Amino acid sequence: GTTDRNQAVQGLVLSDGTYYVIYSAQGVPSLVGGVIQGSSSTNGSTFTSNNARDFNLEGAGILGARVSAQVSPQQVFNGTVSYDNGLRVGFTTTYDSDYQIRPSREILAGSYDGDVAFSLGVESAELTFSDNGSVSGIGVSGCTLSGNYAPRQTGNVYDVTIRFGGFPCV
């Protein structure tokens, strides 16, 4: 979806109410601007989260917020992020049916070029997901990462644990 500040958004609301929303830099849909994460409850078509944390990669740091939205299962998720500093950002999204694909290690296994984000920003990296559940990678700075992943029981979602190496990692 998109925000009223010209940002691209992609998100997941998991079966336990935990959610993750990745948003782009304003006007640059291919550049990650940050991630909003929290827990939520849904009553009918109303989604509510009072403990959102925005991990902003554009210099604003970690921001507290609340999220309220109107949902229609497997159709739309539209609402507002209300920050503790008074800023309000509206968003509209549509459901992606790829969520119904059953995840598996065999589907994800392979090497991918992409980005990793850490406290000093975002850098290009190559990540490799092995069919045994391990993940490894290296960023353009030489920062290495390793970890594990496993498919979740519901949704096309994987739990991933990443450990960053020593210097030059931040």
PDB file of C-alpha atoms in Angstrom:
ATOM      1  CA  GLY A   1       0.000   0.000   0.000  1.00  0.00           C
ATOM      2  CA  THR A   2       0.871   3.665   0.393  1.00  0.00           C
ATOM      3  CA  THR A   3       0.818   6.414   2.994  1.00  0.00           C
ATOM      4  CA  ASP A   4      -0.484   9.951   2.665  1.00  0.00           C
ATOM      5  CA  ARG A   5       3.195  11.010   2.816  1.00  0.00           C
ATOM      6  CA  ASN A   6       4.035   9.233  -0.474  1.00  0.00           C
ATOM      7  CA  GLN A   7       5.646   6.177   1.122  1.00  0.00           C
ATOM      8  CA  ALA A   8       5.267   2.563   0.045  1.00  0.00           C
ATOM      9  CA  VAL A   9       4.220   0.146   2.820  1.00  0.00           C
ATOM     10  CA  GLN A  10       4.182  -3.641   3.175  1.00  0.00           C
ATOM     11  CA  GLY A  11       3.008  -5.363   6.305  1.00  0.00           C
ATOM     12  CA  LEU A  12       2.094  -8.557   8.089  1.00  0.00           C
ATOM     13  CA  VAL A  13      -0.387  -9.095  10.879  1.00  0.00           C
ATOM     14  CA  LEU A  14       0.301 -12.492  12.421  1.00  0.00           C
ATOM     15  CA  SER A  15      -2.287 -14.786  13.984  1.00  0.00           C
ATOM     16  CA  ASP A  16      -1.170 -13.783  17.513  1.00  0.00           C
ATOM     17  CA  GLY A  17      -1.745 -10.057  16.767  1.00  0.00           C
ATOM     18  CA  THR A  18       1.934  -9.186  16.372  1.00  0.00           C
ATOM     19  CA  TYR A  19       2.499  -7.023  13.307  1.00  0.00           C
ATOM     20  CA  TYR A  20       5.367  -5.635  11.236  1.00  0.00           C
ATOM     21  CA  VAL A  21       5.095  -2.840   8.674  1.00  0.00           C
ATOM     22  CA  ILE A  22       8.066  -1.874   6.498  1.00  0.00           C
ATOM     23  CA  TYR A  23       7.805   1.570   4.942  1.00  0.00           C
ATOM     24  CA  SER A  24       9.892   3.351   2.341  1.00  0.00           C
ATOM     25  CA  ALA A  25      11.591   6.697   2.380  1.00  0.00           C
ATOM     26  CA  GLN A  26       9.230   9.468   1.310  1.00  0.00           C
ATOM     27  CA  GLY A  27       8.948   9.437  -2.500  1.00  0.00           C
ATOM     28  CA  VAL A  28      11.524   6.616  -2.890  1.00  0.00           C
ATOM     29  CA  PRO A  29       9.595   3.316  -2.815  1.00  0.00           C
ATOM     30  CA  SER A  30      12.735   1.154  -3.238  1.00  0.00           C
ATOM     31  CA  LEU A  31      14.556   2.620  -0.185  1.00  0.00           C
ATOM     32  CA  VAL A  32      13.615   1.316   3.274  1.00  0.00           C
ATOM     33  CA  GLY A  33      12.691   4.174   5.632  1.00  0.00           C
ATOM     34  CA  GLY A  34      11.902   2.090   8.700  1.00  0.00           C
ATOM     35  CA  VAL A  35       9.820  -0.611  10.373  1.00  0.00           C
ATOM     36  CA  ILE A  36       6.832  -0.296  12.698  1.00  0.00           C
ATOM     37  CA  GLN A  37       6.265  -3.219  15.073  1.00  0.00           C
ATOM     38  CA  GLY A  38       3.839  -3.927  17.884  1.00  0.00           C
ATOM     39  CA  SER A  39       1.033  -6.087  19.186  1.00  0.00           C
ATOM     40  CA  SER A  40      -2.623  -5.553  18.404  1.00  0.00           C
ATOM     41  CA  SER A  41      -6.188  -6.596  18.955  1.00  0.00           C
ATOM     42  CA  THR A  42      -9.056  -6.696  16.505  1.00  0.00           C
ATOM     43  CA  ASN A  43     -12.686  -6.220  17.458  1.00  0.00           C
ATOM     44  CA  GLY A  44     -14.954  -6.772  14.471  1.00  0.00           C
ATOM     45  CA  SER A  45     -13.449  -4.627  11.728  1.00  0.00           C
ATOM     46  CA  THR A  46     -11.437  -2.375  14.083  1.00  0.00           C
ATOM     47  CA  PHE A  47      -7.692  -2.967  14.538  1.00  0.00           C
ATOM     48  CA  THR A  48      -6.029  -1.287  17.536  1.00  0.00           C
ATOM     49  CA  SER A  49      -2.427  -1.127  18.749  1.00  0.00           C
ATOM     50  CA  ASN A  50      -1.324   1.087  21.621  1.00  0.00           C
ATOM     51  CA  ASN A  51       2.321  -0.032  21.793  1.00  0.00           C
ATOM     52  CA  ALA A  52       3.703   0.571  18.293  1.00  0.00           C
ATOM     53  CA  ARG A  53       7.410   1.252  17.925  1.00  0.00           C
ATOM     54  CA  ASP A  54       8.696   2.893  14.748  1.00  0.00           C
ATOM     55  CA  PHE A  55      12.337   1.960  14.137  1.00  0.00           C
ATOM     56  CA  ASN A  56      13.054   4.897  11.820  1.00  0.00           C
ATOM     57  CA  LEU A  57      16.165   4.632   9.632  1.00  0.00           C
ATOM     58  CA  GLU A  58      15.993   8.249   8.429  1.00  0.00           C
ATOM     59  CA  GLY A  59      17.442   9.828  11.558  1.00  0.00           C
ATOM     60  CA  ALA A  60      14.380  10.051  13.843  1.00  0.00           C
ATOM     61  CA  GLY A  61      15.379   7.073  16.025  1.00  0.00           C
ATOM     62  CA  ILE A  62      12.788   4.889  17.767  1.00  0.00           C
ATOM     63  CA  LEU A  63       9.386   6.553  18.006  1.00  0.00           C
ATOM     64  CA  GLY A  64       6.361   5.554  20.085  1.00  0.00           C
ATOM     65  CA  ALA A  65       2.977   5.451  18.361  1.00  0.00           C
ATOM     66  CA  ARG A  66      -0.539   4.035  18.237  1.00  0.00           C
ATOM     67  CA  VAL A  67      -2.131   2.401  15.196  1.00  0.00           C
ATOM     68  CA  SER A  68      -5.841   2.313  14.452  1.00  0.00           C
ATOM     69  CA  ALA A  69      -7.316   0.811  11.304  1.00  0.00           C
ATOM     70  CA  GLN A  70     -10.385  -0.568   9.646  1.00  0.00           C
ATOM     71  CA  VAL A  71      -9.877  -4.084   8.329  1.00  0.00           C
ATOM     72  CA  SER A  72     -11.716  -6.347   5.989  1.00  0.00           C
ATOM     73  CA  PRO A  73     -10.099  -9.812   6.096  1.00  0.00           C
ATOM     74  CA  GLN A  74      -8.245 -10.696   2.904  1.00  0.00           C
ATOM     75  CA  GLN A  75      -9.222  -7.346   1.358  1.00  0.00           C
ATOM     76  CA  VAL A  76      -8.020  -4.080   2.941  1.00  0.00           C
ATOM     77  CA  PHE A  77      -6.235  -2.649   5.958  1.00  0.00           C
ATOM     78  CA  ASN A  78      -6.595   1.151   6.095  1.00  0.00           C
ATOM     79  CA  GLY A  79      -5.825   3.416   9.016  1.00  0.00           C
ATOM     80  CA  THR A  80      -3.638   5.917  10.835  1.00  0.00           C
ATOM     81  CA  VAL A  81      -0.372   5.852  12.760  1.00  0.00           C
ATOM     82  CA  SER A  82      -0.558   8.466  15.542  1.00  0.00           C
ATOM     83  CA  TYR A  83       2.879   9.284  16.946  1.00  0.00           C
ATOM     84  CA  ASP A  84       3.557  10.394  20.516  1.00  0.00           C
ATOM     85  CA  ASN A  85       4.995  13.657  19.090  1.00  0.00           C
ATOM     86  CA  GLY A  86       1.631  14.517  17.451  1.00  0.00           C
ATOM     87  CA  LEU A  87       2.444  13.477  13.859  1.00  0.00           C
ATOM     88  CA  ARG A  88      -0.289  11.445  12.128  1.00  0.00           C
ATOM     89  CA  VAL A  89       0.270   9.359   9.007  1.00  0.00           C
ATOM     90  CA  GLY A  90      -2.594   7.723   7.109  1.00  0.00           C
ATOM     91  CA  PHE A  91      -2.186   4.533   5.073  1.00  0.00           C
ATOM     92  CA  THR A  92      -4.194   2.374   2.673  1.00  0.00           C
ATOM     93  CA  THR A  93      -3.332  -1.200   1.733  1.00  0.00           C
ATOM     94  CA  THR A  94      -4.746  -4.155  -0.161  1.00  0.00           C
ATOM     95  CA  TYR A  95      -4.416  -7.844   0.634  1.00  0.00           C
ATOM     96  CA  ASP A  96      -1.786  -9.924  -1.157  1.00  0.00           C
ATOM     97  CA  SER A  97      -2.985 -13.489  -1.785  1.00  0.00           C
ATOM     98  CA  ASP A  98       0.636 -14.732  -1.637  1.00  0.00           C
ATOM     99  CA  TYR A  99       0.010 -14.844   2.125  1.00  0.00           C
ATOM    100  CA  GLN A 100      -1.899 -18.094   1.456  1.00  0.00           C
ATOM    101  CA  ILE A 101       1.159 -19.881   0.001  1.00  0.00           C
ATOM    102  CA  ARG A 102       2.407 -22.541   2.406  1.00  0.00           C
ATOM    103  CA  PRO A 103       5.966 -21.593   3.414  1.00  0.00           C
ATOM    104  CA  SER A 104       8.774 -24.142   3.257  1.00  0.00           C
ATOM    105  CA  ARG A 105      12.541 -24.168   3.514  1.00  0.00           C
ATOM    106  CA  GLU A 106      12.777 -25.587   0.002  1.00  0.00           C
ATOM    107  CA  ILE A 107      10.885 -22.610  -1.456  1.00  0.00           C
ATOM    108  CA  LEU A 108      13.054 -20.022   0.334  1.00  0.00           C
ATOM    109  CA  ALA A 109      16.445 -21.760  -0.073  1.00  0.00           C
ATOM    110  CA  GLY A 110      18.817 -19.792  -2.300  1.00  0.00           C
ATOM    111  CA  SER A 111      20.844 -16.594  -2.483  1.00  0.00           C
ATOM    112  CA  TYR A 112      19.311 -13.138  -2.629  1.00  0.00           C
ATOM    113  CA  ASP A 113      20.686  -9.654  -3.213  1.00  0.00           C
ATOM    114  CA  GLY A 114      19.000  -7.026  -1.083  1.00  0.00           C
ATOM    115  CA  ASP A 115      19.547  -4.675   1.812  1.00  0.00           C
ATOM    116  CA  VAL A 116      20.266  -5.031   5.521  1.00  0.00           C
ATOM    117  CA  ALA A 117      19.454  -2.271   7.983  1.00  0.00           C
ATOM    118  CA  PHE A 118      21.232  -1.406  11.207  1.00  0.00           C
ATOM    119  CA  SER A 119      21.721   1.625  13.447  1.00  0.00           C
ATOM    120  CA  LEU A 120      23.799   3.583  10.912  1.00  0.00           C
ATOM    121  CA  GLY A 121      21.510   2.968   7.965  1.00  0.00           C
ATOM    122  CA  VAL A 122      20.988   0.538   5.131  1.00  0.00           C
ATOM    123  CA  GLU A 123      23.538  -1.212   2.932  1.00  0.00           C
ATOM    124  CA  SER A 124      23.458  -3.705   0.072  1.00  0.00           C
ATOM    125  CA  ALA A 125      24.025  -7.314   1.055  1.00  0.00           C
ATOM    126  CA  GLU A 126      23.824 -10.872  -0.212  1.00  0.00           C
ATOM    127  CA  LEU A 127      21.867 -13.326   1.946  1.00  0.00           C
ATOM    128  CA  THR A 128      21.889 -17.108   1.561  1.00  0.00           C
ATOM    129  CA  PHE A 129      19.093 -19.266   2.991  1.00  0.00           C
ATOM    130  CA  SER A 130      20.059 -22.956   3.178  1.00  0.00           C
ATOM    131  CA  ASP A 131      17.455 -25.717   3.063  1.00  0.00           C
ATOM    132  CA  ASN A 132      18.645 -26.837   6.536  1.00  0.00           C
ATOM    133  CA  GLY A 133      17.282 -23.625   8.113  1.00  0.00           C
ATOM    134  CA  SER A 134      20.481 -21.595   8.362  1.00  0.00           C
ATOM    135  CA  VAL A 135      20.993 -18.107   6.938  1.00  0.00           C
ATOM    136  CA  SER A 136      24.257 -16.294   6.252  1.00  0.00           C
ATOM    137  CA  GLY A 137      25.256 -13.139   4.485  1.00  0.00           C
ATOM    138  CA  ILE A 138      27.644 -10.281   3.967  1.00  0.00           C
ATOM    139  CA  GLY A 139      27.091  -6.578   3.424  1.00  0.00           C
ATOM    140  CA  VAL A 140      29.114  -4.324   1.132  1.00  0.00           C
ATOM    141  CA  SER A 141      31.002  -3.022   4.193  1.00  0.00           C
ATOM    142  CA  GLY A 142      32.211  -6.551   4.969  1.00  0.00           C
ATOM    143  CA  CYS A 143      29.768  -6.944   7.855  1.00  0.00           C
ATOM    144  CA  THR A 144      28.833 -10.618   8.152  1.00  0.00           C
ATOM    145  CA  LEU A 145      25.621 -12.061   9.512  1.00  0.00           C
ATOM    146  CA  SER A 146      24.421 -15.526  10.414  1.00  0.00           C
ATOM    147  CA  GLY A 147      21.336 -17.067  11.896  1.00  0.00           C
ATOM    148  CA  ASN A 148      18.417 -19.426  11.482  1.00  0.00           C
ATOM    149  CA  TYR A 149      14.961 -19.406   9.945  1.00  0.00           C
ATOM    150  CA  ALA A 150      11.855 -21.562  10.113  1.00  0.00           C
ATOM    151  CA  PRO A 151       8.456 -21.435   8.400  1.00  0.00           C
ATOM    152  CA  ARG A 152       5.524 -20.445  10.613  1.00  0.00           C
ATOM    153  CA  GLN A 153       2.427 -22.624  10.881  1.00  0.00           C
ATOM    154  CA  THR A 154       0.070 -19.996   9.429  1.00  0.00           C
ATOM    155  CA  GLY A 155       0.620 -17.585   6.548  1.00  0.00           C
ATOM    156  CA  ASN A 156       3.496 -17.323   4.112  1.00  0.00           C
ATOM    157  CA  VAL A 157       5.803 -16.154   6.915  1.00  0.00           C
ATOM    158  CA  TYR A 158       9.149 -17.230   8.352  1.00  0.00           C
ATOM    159  CA  ASP A 159      10.631 -16.626  11.819  1.00  0.00           C
ATOM    160  CA  VAL A 160      14.204 -15.394  11.333  1.00  0.00           C
ATOM    161  CA  THR A 161      16.979 -14.837  13.877  1.00  0.00           C
ATOM    162  CA  ILE A 162      20.004 -12.830  12.699  1.00  0.00           C
ATOM    163  CA  ARG A 163      23.310 -12.256  14.498  1.00  0.00           C
ATOM    164  CA  PHE A 164      25.635  -9.568  13.160  1.00  0.00           C
ATOM    165  CA  GLY A 165      29.377 -10.237  13.256  1.00  0.00           C
ATOM    166  CA  GLY A 166      32.065  -8.051  14.810  1.00  0.00           C
ATOM    167  CA  PHE A 167      33.831  -5.154  13.146  1.00  0.00           C
ATOM    168  CA  PRO A 168      32.920  -3.612  10.683  1.00  0.00           C
ATOM    169  CA  CYS A 169      29.361  -4.302  11.841  1.00  0.00           C
ATOM    170  CA  VAL A 170      27.678  -1.702  14.020  1.00  0.00           C
TER     171      VAL A 170
END
